[in-house]
Coordinates of C-alpha atoms and ligand atoms in Angstrom, one line a residue:
M1 CA -157.3 33.9 101.1
T2 CA -157.2 32.5 97.6
V3 CA -153.7 32.7 96.1
A4 CA -153.6 32.7 92.3
F5 CA -150.5 32.0 90.1
Q6 CA -150.5 32.8 86.4
G7 CA -148.6 30.6 83.9
I8 CA -149.0 29.2 80.4
G9 CA -152.1 27.0 80.1
I10 CA -151.9 23.7 78.3
A11 CA -155.4 22.4 77.8
S12 CA -157.0 19.7 75.8
A13 CA -160.6 18.5 75.9
C14 CA -160.1 18.4 79.7
S15 CA -159.0 21.8 80.9
V16 CA -159.7 21.9 84.7
A17 CA -158.5 19.6 87.5
L18 CA -158.7 19.9 91.3
G19 CA -156.5 17.8 93.7
P20 CA -154.0 17.8 96.5
A21 CA -150.5 19.0 95.5
F22 CA -147.5 16.7 95.3
V23 CA -144.6 19.1 95.3
D24 CA -141.5 17.5 93.8
V25 CA -138.5 19.2 95.4
R26 CA -135.8 17.7 93.1
G27 CA -133.4 20.1 91.6
R28 CA -133.7 22.9 94.1
G29 CA -130.6 24.7 95.1
G30 CA -128.0 25.7 92.5
V31 CA -124.7 24.1 91.6
T32 CA -121.8 26.0 92.9
H33 CA -118.3 26.3 91.6
T34 CA -116.1 23.7 93.4
P35 CA -112.4 23.7 92.5
I36 CA -110.5 20.4 92.5
S37 CA -106.8 19.5 92.3
V38 CA -105.1 17.9 89.3
D39 CA -104.9 14.5 91.0
Q40 CA -108.7 14.6 91.5
V41 CA -109.4 15.0 87.8
Q42 CA -109.6 11.3 86.9
R43 CA -111.8 10.5 89.9
E44 CA -114.2 13.4 89.0
I45 CA -114.4 12.2 85.4
A46 CA -115.1 8.6 86.5
R47 CA -117.9 10.0 88.8
F48 CA -119.4 11.8 85.8
D49 CA -119.2 8.7 83.6
L50 CA -120.9 6.7 86.2
A51 CA -123.7 9.3 86.5
V52 CA -124.2 9.3 82.7
T53 CA -124.4 5.5 82.6
S54 CA -126.9 5.4 85.5
A55 CA -129.0 8.1 83.8
R56 CA -129.0 6.0 80.6
Q57 CA -130.0 2.8 82.5
A58 CA -132.8 4.7 84.3
L59 CA -134.2 6.0 81.0
K60 CA -134.0 2.5 79.4
R61 CA -136.0 1.2 82.3
V62 CA -138.6 3.9 81.8
R63 CA -138.7 3.1 78.0
A64 CA -139.4 -0.5 78.8
Q65 CA -142.4 0.6 81.0
I66 CA -144.2 2.7 78.4
P67 CA -147.7 1.3 78.0
R68 CA -148.5 0.1 74.5
H69 CA -151.7 2.2 74.1
T70 CA -149.9 5.5 74.8
P71 CA -151.3 7.8 72.1
V72 CA -148.1 9.5 71.0
K73 CA -144.7 8.0 70.3
I74 CA -143.2 8.8 73.7
A75 CA -140.5 6.2 73.0
E76 CA -139.1 8.6 70.4
F77 CA -138.9 11.4 73.0
I78 CA -137.0 9.1 75.3
D79 CA -134.8 7.9 72.5
A80 CA -133.9 11.5 71.8
H81 CA -132.7 11.8 75.4
L82 CA -130.8 8.5 75.2
L83 CA -129.0 9.8 72.1
M84 CA -128.0 13.0 73.9
L85 CA -126.6 10.9 76.7
E86 CA -124.4 9.2 74.2
D87 CA -123.5 12.3 72.3
A88 CA -119.8 13.2 72.4
A89 CA -120.7 16.9 72.1
L90 CA -122.3 16.7 75.5
V91 CA -120.2 14.1 77.4
D92 CA -116.7 14.8 76.0
E93 CA -117.0 18.5 76.5
V94 CA -117.9 18.1 80.2
R95 CA -114.9 15.8 80.7
R96 CA -112.7 18.4 79.0
I97 CA -114.0 21.2 81.2
V98 CA -113.3 19.2 84.3
A99 CA -109.7 18.6 83.2
D100 CA -109.0 22.1 81.8
Q101 CA -110.8 24.2 84.5
L102 CA -110.1 21.9 87.4
C103 CA -113.7 22.0 88.6
S104 CA -116.3 19.5 89.9
A105 CA -118.3 17.4 87.4
E106 CA -121.5 19.2 88.5
W107 CA -120.0 22.6 87.7
A108 CA -118.6 21.5 84.4
L109 CA -122.0 20.0 83.4
Q110 CA -123.8 23.1 84.5
L111 CA -121.5 25.3 82.5
H112 CA -121.8 23.2 79.3
G113 CA -125.5 22.8 79.7
D114 CA -126.0 26.6 80.0
T115 CA -123.9 27.1 76.8
L116 CA -126.0 24.6 74.9
V117 CA -129.3 26.1 76.2
E118 CA -128.1 29.5 75.1
I119 CA -127.4 28.3 71.6
F120 CA -130.9 26.8 71.3
D121 CA -132.4 30.0 72.8
Q122 CA -131.0 32.0 69.9
M123 CA -132.5 29.8 67.2
D124 CA -135.1 31.3 64.9
D125 CA -137.2 28.2 64.5
P126 CA -139.6 28.2 67.5
Y127 CA -140.0 24.4 67.3
L128 CA -136.2 23.9 67.5
R129 CA -135.9 26.5 70.2
T130 CA -138.1 24.3 72.5
R131 CA -135.5 21.5 72.1
R132 CA -133.6 23.4 74.8
D133 CA -135.9 21.7 77.2
D134 CA -134.5 18.4 76.2
I135 CA -131.0 19.6 77.0
E136 CA -132.2 20.8 80.4
H137 CA -133.9 17.5 81.1
V138 CA -130.8 15.5 80.2
V139 CA -128.5 17.8 82.2
H140 CA -130.9 17.6 85.2
Q141 CA -131.0 13.8 85.0
I142 CA -127.2 13.5 85.1
Q143 CA -127.1 16.1 88.0
T144 CA -129.5 13.9 89.9
F145 CA -127.2 11.0 89.8
L146 CA -124.1 13.1 90.5
H147 CA -125.9 14.2 93.7
G148 CA -126.5 10.6 94.5
E149 CA -130.3 11.0 94.5
N150 CA -132.9 8.4 93.9
P151 CA -132.2 6.7 90.5
Q152 CA -135.8 7.2 89.3
P153 CA -136.5 9.8 86.7
I154 CA -138.8 11.3 89.3
N155 CA -138.8 10.7 93.0
L156 CA -142.1 9.0 93.0
A157 CA -141.4 5.3 92.3
D158 CA -144.1 3.8 94.5
Q159 CA -146.0 6.8 95.3
D160 CA -149.7 6.5 94.8
L161 CA -150.6 9.7 92.9
V162 CA -154.2 9.0 92.1
G163 CA -156.0 12.4 92.1
Y164 CA -152.8 14.4 92.8
V165 CA -151.6 17.6 91.0
V166 CA -147.9 17.2 90.5
V167 CA -145.9 20.5 91.0
A168 CA -142.3 20.3 89.8
R169 CA -139.5 22.4 88.7
D170 CA -139.7 20.7 85.3
L171 CA -141.0 17.4 84.0
T172 CA -139.5 15.3 81.3
P173 CA -141.8 13.5 78.8
A174 CA -140.9 10.3 80.7
D175 CA -141.9 11.8 84.0
A176 CA -145.2 13.0 82.5
I177 CA -146.1 9.6 81.1
L178 CA -145.3 7.8 84.4
L179 CA -147.1 10.3 86.5
H180 CA -150.2 10.0 84.3
H181 CA -150.1 6.3 84.7
R182 CA -149.8 6.6 88.4
G183 CA -153.0 8.7 88.4
A184 CA -151.8 12.3 88.5
V185 CA -154.6 14.6 87.3
A186 CA -152.7 17.7 86.4
F187 CA -149.1 19.1 86.1
V188 CA -147.8 22.4 87.2
T189 CA -144.2 23.3 86.3
E190 CA -141.7 26.2 86.7
Y191 CA -140.3 25.7 83.2
G192 CA -141.6 24.5 79.8
G193 CA -143.7 26.1 77.0
P194 CA -146.7 25.3 74.9
M195 CA -144.5 23.6 72.2
S196 CA -142.4 21.5 74.5
H197 CA -142.6 17.7 74.3
T198 CA -144.1 17.6 77.7
A199 CA -146.9 20.0 76.7
I200 CA -147.6 18.0 73.5
L201 CA -147.9 14.9 75.7
A202 CA -150.0 16.5 78.3
R203 CA -152.5 17.6 75.6
S204 CA -152.7 14.2 74.0
L205 CA -153.0 12.5 77.4
G206 CA -155.8 14.9 78.2
V207 CA -154.0 16.1 81.4
P208 CA -154.4 19.8 82.0
A209 CA -151.2 21.6 82.8
V210 CA -149.9 25.0 83.6
M211 CA -146.2 25.7 82.8
G212 CA -143.8 28.5 83.3
I213 CA -144.7 29.6 86.9
H214 CA -141.2 30.4 88.2
D215 CA -140.4 29.3 91.8
I216 CA -143.8 27.7 92.3
T217 CA -142.3 24.7 94.0
R218 CA -141.1 27.1 96.8
Y219 CA -144.6 28.6 97.4
L220 CA -146.7 25.4 97.6
R221 CA -146.8 22.6 100.2
S222 CA -147.5 19.0 99.4
D223 CA -151.1 18.0 100.1
E224 CA -152.6 21.5 99.9
L225 CA -155.6 21.6 97.6
L226 CA -154.9 23.1 94.2
V227 CA -157.1 24.1 91.3
V228 CA -155.5 23.9 87.8
D229 CA -157.1 25.8 85.0
G230 CA -155.3 24.7 81.8
E231 CA -157.4 27.0 79.7
S232 CA -156.6 30.3 81.4
G233 CA -153.2 29.1 82.8
T234 CA -154.2 29.8 86.4
V235 CA -153.4 27.8 89.4
L236 CA -155.3 28.5 92.7
A237 CA -154.0 27.6 96.1
N238 CA -156.1 27.9 99.3
A239 CA -159.1 28.7 97.1
D240 CA -162.2 30.0 98.9
D241 CA -165.5 28.1 99.0
A242 CA -167.0 30.1 96.1
A243 CA -164.0 29.4 93.8
L244 CA -164.0 25.7 94.8
L245 CA -167.7 25.5 94.1
Y246 CA -167.3 27.1 90.7
Y247 CA -164.4 24.9 89.6
R248 CA -165.8 21.7 90.9
Q249 CA -169.0 22.3 88.9
R250 CA -166.9 23.2 85.8
A251 CA -164.9 20.0 86.2
R252 CA -168.1 18.0 86.5
D253 CA -169.6 19.8 83.4
I254 CA -166.5 19.1 81.3
E255 CA -166.5 15.5 82.3
A256 CA -170.2 15.0 81.5
R257 CA -169.8 16.8 78.2
Q258 CA -166.8 14.6 77.2
R259 CA -168.8 11.5 78.0
R260 CA -171.6 12.7 75.9
L261 CA -169.3 13.6 73.0
R262 CA -167.6 10.3 73.1
E263 CA -170.9 8.6 72.4
L264 CA -171.0 10.5 69.1
V265 CA -167.8 9.0 67.7
D266 CA -169.5 6.2 65.8
R267 CA -172.6 8.0 64.6
P268 CA -172.6 8.7 60.9
S269 CA -171.6 12.3 60.3
Q270 CA -174.8 13.7 58.7
T271 CA -177.3 16.4 59.3
R272 CA -180.8 15.8 60.6
N273 CA -182.1 15.8 57.0
G274 CA -179.5 13.2 55.9
V275 CA -176.8 15.4 54.3
A276 CA -173.3 13.9 54.8
I277 CA -170.7 16.3 56.2
R278 CA -167.1 15.2 56.1
L279 CA -165.1 15.8 59.3
Q280 CA -161.4 15.5 58.9
A281 CA -158.3 16.2 60.9
N282 CA -155.5 18.7 60.4
L283 CA -152.2 17.0 61.3
E284 CA -148.7 18.1 61.6
L285 CA -147.1 15.0 63.0
P286 CA -147.8 11.4 62.0
E287 CA -148.2 10.4 65.6
D288 CA -151.3 12.6 65.9
I289 CA -153.2 10.1 63.7
D290 CA -154.3 8.1 66.7
V291 CA -155.9 11.1 68.4
A292 CA -157.6 11.9 65.0
K293 CA -159.0 8.4 64.8
A294 CA -160.1 8.4 68.4
N295 CA -162.2 11.5 67.7
G296 CA -163.8 9.8 64.6
A297 CA -162.0 11.8 61.9
S298 CA -162.9 10.4 58.4
G299 CA -159.5 11.3 57.1
V300 CA -156.8 14.0 57.1
G301 CA -158.0 17.1 55.4
L302 CA -154.7 19.0 55.8
Y303 CA -151.3 17.4 56.4
R304 CA -148.8 20.2 57.0
T305 CA -145.5 18.9 55.7
E306 CA -143.3 21.7 57.0
F307 CA -142.3 19.6 60.0
L308 CA -140.4 17.3 57.6
Y309 CA -138.1 20.3 57.0
M310 CA -137.6 21.5 60.5
N311 CA -135.0 20.6 63.1
R312 CA -132.4 19.9 60.5
G313 CA -129.7 21.5 58.4
D314 CA -130.4 19.6 55.2
L315 CA -133.5 19.0 53.1
P316 CA -135.6 15.8 53.0
D317 CA -135.1 13.8 49.7
E318 CA -137.8 12.0 47.7
E319 CA -137.3 8.7 49.5
E320 CA -137.7 10.4 53.0
H321 CA -140.9 12.1 51.8
L322 CA -142.2 8.9 50.4
A323 CA -141.4 6.9 53.6
N324 CA -143.3 9.5 55.6
Y325 CA -146.4 9.5 53.4
A326 CA -146.4 5.7 53.1
A327 CA -146.4 5.5 56.9
M328 CA -149.3 7.9 57.1
I329 CA -151.2 5.9 54.5
E330 CA -150.7 2.7 56.4
S331 CA -151.8 4.2 59.7
L332 CA -154.9 5.7 58.1
G333 CA -155.9 2.2 56.9
G334 CA -157.7 3.4 53.7
M335 CA -158.9 6.8 54.9
P336 CA -158.0 9.6 52.6
I337 CA -155.3 12.2 53.2
T338 CA -154.7 15.6 51.7
I339 CA -151.0 16.4 51.6
R340 CA -150.2 20.1 51.4
T341 CA -147.0 20.9 49.6
L342 CA -144.3 22.8 51.4
D343 CA -145.6 26.1 53.0
L344 CA -142.3 27.4 54.5
G345 CA -141.7 31.0 55.3
V346 CA -143.1 33.4 57.9
D347 CA -144.1 31.4 61.0
K348 CA -142.8 28.1 59.7
R349 CA -139.1 28.2 58.9
S350 CA -136.4 25.8 58.3
S351 CA -132.7 26.3 58.9
A352 CA -132.1 24.5 55.5
C353 CA -134.1 27.2 53.8
A354 CA -133.1 30.0 56.1
E355 CA -131.2 32.0 53.6
R356 CA -134.2 32.1 51.2
G357 CA -136.5 34.9 52.1
A358 CA -134.7 35.7 55.3
N359 CA -134.1 39.4 56.2
V360 CA -137.0 40.7 54.0
T361 CA -139.1 43.5 55.4
N362 CA -142.4 41.7 55.2
P363 CA -142.0 37.9 55.0
A364 CA -145.8 37.3 55.0
L365 CA -145.9 39.0 51.6
G366 CA -142.7 37.5 50.4
L367 CA -141.3 34.3 49.0
R368 CA -143.3 31.6 50.8
A369 CA -145.3 28.5 50.0
I370 CA -146.1 27.9 46.3
R371 CA -144.0 31.0 45.4
L372 CA -140.9 29.5 47.0
C373 CA -141.6 26.1 45.4
L374 CA -142.0 27.5 41.9
K375 CA -138.9 29.7 42.3
E376 CA -136.9 26.7 43.6
P377 CA -138.1 23.6 41.8
G378 CA -135.3 21.7 43.5
L379 CA -137.3 22.1 46.7
F380 CA -140.7 21.2 45.1
R381 CA -139.9 18.4 42.7
P382 CA -138.8 15.7 45.2
Q383 CA -141.9 16.3 47.3
V384 CA -144.3 16.2 44.4
R385 CA -142.6 13.0 43.0
A386 CA -143.0 11.4 46.4
I387 CA -146.6 12.4 46.7
L388 CA -147.3 11.0 43.3
R389 CA -145.5 7.7 44.2
A390 CA -147.4 7.6 47.5
S391 CA -150.7 7.9 45.5
A392 CA -150.2 4.4 44.3
L393 CA -150.4 3.2 47.9
G394 CA -153.6 4.9 49.1
P395 CA -156.1 7.7 48.6
I396 CA -154.1 10.9 48.4
R397 CA -154.9 14.4 47.3
L398 CA -152.2 17.0 46.6
M399 CA -152.9 20.6 47.8
L400 CA -151.0 23.7 46.8
P401 CA -150.8 26.5 49.4
L402 CA -151.1 30.3 49.0
V403 CA -152.1 30.3 45.4
T404 CA -152.6 33.9 44.1
S405 CA -153.1 33.5 40.4
V406 CA -154.0 30.9 37.8
L407 CA -150.5 31.4 36.3
E408 CA -149.0 29.8 39.4
L409 CA -151.4 26.9 39.1
D410 CA -150.6 26.4 35.4
R411 CA -146.9 26.2 36.2
A412 CA -147.5 23.8 39.1
L413 CA -149.7 21.6 37.0
A414 CA -147.0 21.6 34.2
I415 CA -144.4 20.4 36.7
I416 CA -146.8 17.7 38.0
A417 CA -147.4 16.5 34.4
E418 CA -143.7 16.5 33.7
L419 CA -143.0 14.5 36.9
K420 CA -145.7 11.9 35.9
Q421 CA -143.8 11.4 32.6
Q422 CA -140.6 11.0 34.5
L423 CA -142.2 8.3 36.7
D424 CA -143.5 6.5 33.6
Q425 CA -140.0 6.5 32.2
D426 CA -138.6 5.2 35.6
G427 CA -141.3 2.5 35.7
L428 CA -142.7 3.8 39.0
D429 CA -146.3 3.6 39.9
Y430 CA -148.6 6.5 40.7
D431 CA -152.4 7.2 40.5
D432 CA -152.9 9.3 37.3
A433 CA -156.2 10.5 38.7
M434 CA -154.8 11.8 42.0
P435 CA -156.8 15.0 42.7
V436 CA -154.9 18.2 42.8
G437 CA -156.4 21.2 44.6
A438 CA -155.6 24.7 45.8
M439 CA -155.8 26.4 49.1
I440 CA -157.8 29.6 48.9
E441 CA -156.2 31.8 51.5
V442 CA -155.4 35.1 49.6
P443 CA -158.2 37.5 48.7
A444 CA -157.1 37.6 45.1
A445 CA -157.6 33.8 44.9
A446 CA -161.0 34.1 46.6
L447 CA -162.1 36.7 44.1
T448 CA -161.0 34.6 41.2
A449 CA -162.1 31.3 42.7
R450 CA -164.1 30.3 39.7
A451 CA -161.1 30.5 37.4
I452 CA -159.1 28.5 39.9
A453 CA -161.9 26.0 40.4
R454 CA -161.9 25.4 36.6
R455 CA -158.3 24.1 36.8
M456 CA -158.5 22.2 40.1
D457 CA -160.1 19.0 41.4
F458 CA -160.9 20.6 44.8
L459 CA -160.6 23.8 46.8
S460 CA -159.8 24.2 50.5
I461 CA -160.4 27.5 52.4
G462 CA -157.4 28.5 54.6
T463 CA -159.1 31.0 56.8
N464 CA -156.0 31.7 59.0
D465 CA -154.2 33.4 56.1
L466 CA -157.4 34.6 54.4
I467 CA -158.2 36.6 57.5
Q468 CA -154.6 37.8 57.8
Y469 CA -154.4 39.1 54.2
T470 CA -158.0 40.4 53.9
L471 CA -158.0 42.3 57.2
A472 CA -154.3 43.3 57.0
I473 CA -153.6 41.7 60.4
D474 CA -150.3 40.0 61.0
R475 CA -151.5 36.7 62.5
L476 CA -148.3 36.4 64.6
D477 CA -148.6 39.9 66.1
D478 CA -150.2 39.8 69.5
S479 CA -150.8 43.5 69.5
V480 CA -153.3 43.3 66.6
N481 CA -154.7 39.9 67.5
Y482 CA -158.0 41.4 68.8
L483 CA -158.7 42.5 65.2
F484 CA -158.5 38.9 63.9
D485 CA -162.1 38.4 63.2
P486 CA -163.6 35.5 61.2
A487 CA -167.0 37.2 61.5
H488 CA -165.9 40.3 59.6
P489 CA -168.4 40.8 56.7
A490 CA -165.5 40.8 54.2
I491 CA -164.5 37.4 55.4
L492 CA -168.0 36.0 55.4
R493 CA -168.5 37.3 51.8
L494 CA -165.2 35.8 50.6
V495 CA -166.0 32.5 52.1
R496 CA -169.4 32.5 50.5
L497 CA -167.8 33.4 47.1
I498 CA -165.4 30.5 47.3
I499 CA -168.0 27.9 48.3
E500 CA -170.3 29.1 45.5
A501 CA -167.5 28.8 43.0
G502 CA -166.7 25.2 43.9
N503 CA -170.4 24.3 44.0
A504 CA -171.1 25.9 40.7
L505 CA -168.3 23.9 39.0
D506 CA -169.2 20.8 41.0
I507 CA -165.9 20.3 42.7
P508 CA -165.5 19.7 46.4
V509 CA -164.9 22.7 48.6
G510 CA -163.5 22.2 52.1
M511 CA -162.2 24.5 54.9
C512 CA -159.1 23.7 56.8
G513 CA -158.4 27.0 58.6
E514 CA -159.2 27.4 62.3
M515 CA -162.7 28.7 61.5
A516 CA -163.7 25.1 60.5
G517 CA -163.2 24.0 64.1
D518 CA -164.9 26.9 65.7
P519 CA -168.4 25.9 66.8
R520 CA -169.7 29.4 66.5
F521 CA -169.5 29.2 62.7
T522 CA -170.6 25.6 62.0
R523 CA -174.3 26.3 61.3
L524 CA -173.4 29.3 59.1
L525 CA -170.9 27.3 57.1
I526 CA -173.4 24.5 56.6
G527 CA -175.9 27.1 55.5
L528 CA -173.4 28.4 52.9
G529 CA -173.1 24.9 51.5
L530 CA -169.8 23.8 53.0
R531 CA -169.7 20.0 53.3
E532 CA -166.0 19.3 54.2
F533 CA -164.5 20.5 57.4
S534 CA -160.9 19.8 58.6
M535 CA -159.7 20.9 62.0
Q536 CA -157.5 20.0 65.0
P537 CA -158.7 16.6 66.1
G538 CA -159.8 17.8 69.5
A539 CA -162.5 19.9 68.0
I540 CA -164.2 17.2 65.8
L541 CA -166.8 16.0 68.2
D542 CA -167.8 19.5 69.2
I543 CA -168.6 20.2 65.5
K544 CA -170.2 16.9 65.0
E545 CA -172.6 17.5 67.9
I546 CA -173.8 20.7 66.1
L547 CA -174.2 19.2 62.6
L548 CA -176.2 16.2 63.8
E549 CA -178.9 18.6 64.9
A550 CA -178.7 20.8 61.8
D551 CA -181.1 21.0 58.9
T552 CA -179.3 22.1 55.7
L553 CA -182.4 23.5 54.0
E554 CA -183.4 25.6 57.1
L555 CA -179.8 26.8 57.5
Q556 CA -179.5 27.7 53.9
R557 CA -182.7 29.9 54.1
R558 CA -181.6 31.5 57.3
T559 CA -178.1 32.1 56.1
E560 CA -179.4 33.9 53.0
Y561 CA -181.4 36.2 55.2
L562 CA -178.3 36.8 57.4
F563 CA -176.4 38.0 54.4
T564 CA -179.1 40.6 53.6
Q565 CA -178.6 42.0 57.1
L566 CA -174.8 41.9 57.2
D567 CA -174.3 45.7 56.6
H568 CA -177.0 46.7 59.1
A569 CA -176.2 44.7 62.3
D570 CA -173.3 43.3 64.3
P571 CA -172.4 40.1 62.4
L572 CA -171.6 38.2 65.6
R573 CA -175.1 38.9 66.9
L574 CA -176.6 37.7 63.6
I575 CA -174.6 34.5 63.9
E576 CA -175.8 34.1 67.5
E577 CA -179.3 34.4 66.3
L578 CA -178.7 31.8 63.6
N579 CA -177.2 29.5 66.3
A580 CA -180.2 29.9 68.6
T581 CA -182.3 27.1 67.3
Ligands
PEP601 C1 -154.7 28.6 56.8 O1 -154.0 29.5 56.4 O2 -155.9 28.7 57.1 C2 -154.2 27.2 56.9 C3 -154.9 26.2 57.2 O3 -152.8 27.1 56.7 P1 -151.7 27.5 57.8 O4 -152.4 27.8 59.1 O5 -150.8 26.3 57.9 O6 -151.1 28.7 57.2
MG602 MG1 -152.2 29.2 55.4

């Protein structure tokens, strides 16, 4: 009988894998309270210190083994763990608990680790909350050495794992990278979430994973055949023949498709009738640039800078902004980048800005993005100065988020002009012609897109928010997620209006919301006249495959017809017809 387990799926281009299980049994069995006497305290502390030193040495060995072509900066993840192992807040406190509570080092470490994890669990910032995983990994590493277990980060030093699905209580980023290089084809863990470092790594390594299946290491045996579906988050054990047949075929199809898509990377991005379409990447972290390049992105169409503000109690200053943008420009080697100014609030929060806009009834309609920046110029100015200075180093565009009225634009433009004067006085270089654009993601902005386009050098459609505000659907609320519909006639009409406004005033119009990377809408958007798409890097080749076969004139004609039918038929069915060539 097939046994199915449900967890959180982590999928990249490759979403399915089949293989025998390797069940890692480390870390099973809880730590129990073991009292000690006063004269055992020094010995216990020395045992703890030795375990910390051994954990540190083991991590340094792993760090030295990281292959150079690893697509993300895994070394930084490992450095973060090394820093924790040196952090007095962790180490001194455990020593103190051993001495004060007269208990074993294992128990003291467990107590302190639980306290730290609880603190992280209570944090508002979802990104920061996932750093609890790092604490758990570090605590687990020290426990391993206290138990006198194998001094490898995972018990698999010489194990040949080619083709195996690794099933573990938890995997550190270091484990994940080593397992991948030993040939593991998928990961299944009891802990971890979609924003954990290990999940980020799995995605960028192209290894499907399913996380968060509690106690799975107890239910599976090594060598039994598993099916891992990173898209649905399902793990199948003892799958019947029909399921195996289905998944084997799916895995073969995915692989064949990936091979086909990879061949498109170097093809010029233009339609069948020779119209160039720009395919760019949305990035949140500088380390994602390699993945964007590997997928043939022609630049960065949206750099979300909020991550510069997260994970910290203070604010980044001008120099820190500049260093970050300069590094991006260097890695891009001449390709353009559109830097969006701060869009904090709602889903993206920062503890340094927590007091601003917190506790309001409806943060999505509150002080966020450009509103916050204009209200708090101290937040805005250092970033804009840094973007201007970075424009002397490479092709940059500055983009303002959540614009609602031209008054906001006029104020933002006045600040930019004033900062340029300041830079002149300070004798600092910048590109006076650096394009400044607006994101159109509020219905009010879409309906006044022409007035906005008159003031701006480019427009970019943010469909994620445009849909949220037009359809009155909180994009973070799962209970109304089913209503989040890019094909709603209101959305299609607004998108058309924005593209027409840009085209009428002869300024570039792009799209950087998720709709740009959704293959269902590619032909429709080309038919509407969109020529710049920016999306998560993994979607670029899917979109390219479609545009290479498209003919803009035919699509324009058919899209015009589609709009005449919009009130009479199901929009998705009309779009399907448009897609059926
Ligand atoms: C959007 O709203 O479509 C967008 C791209 O911005 P974000 O998802 O960061 O709000
Ligand atoms: Mg947005």
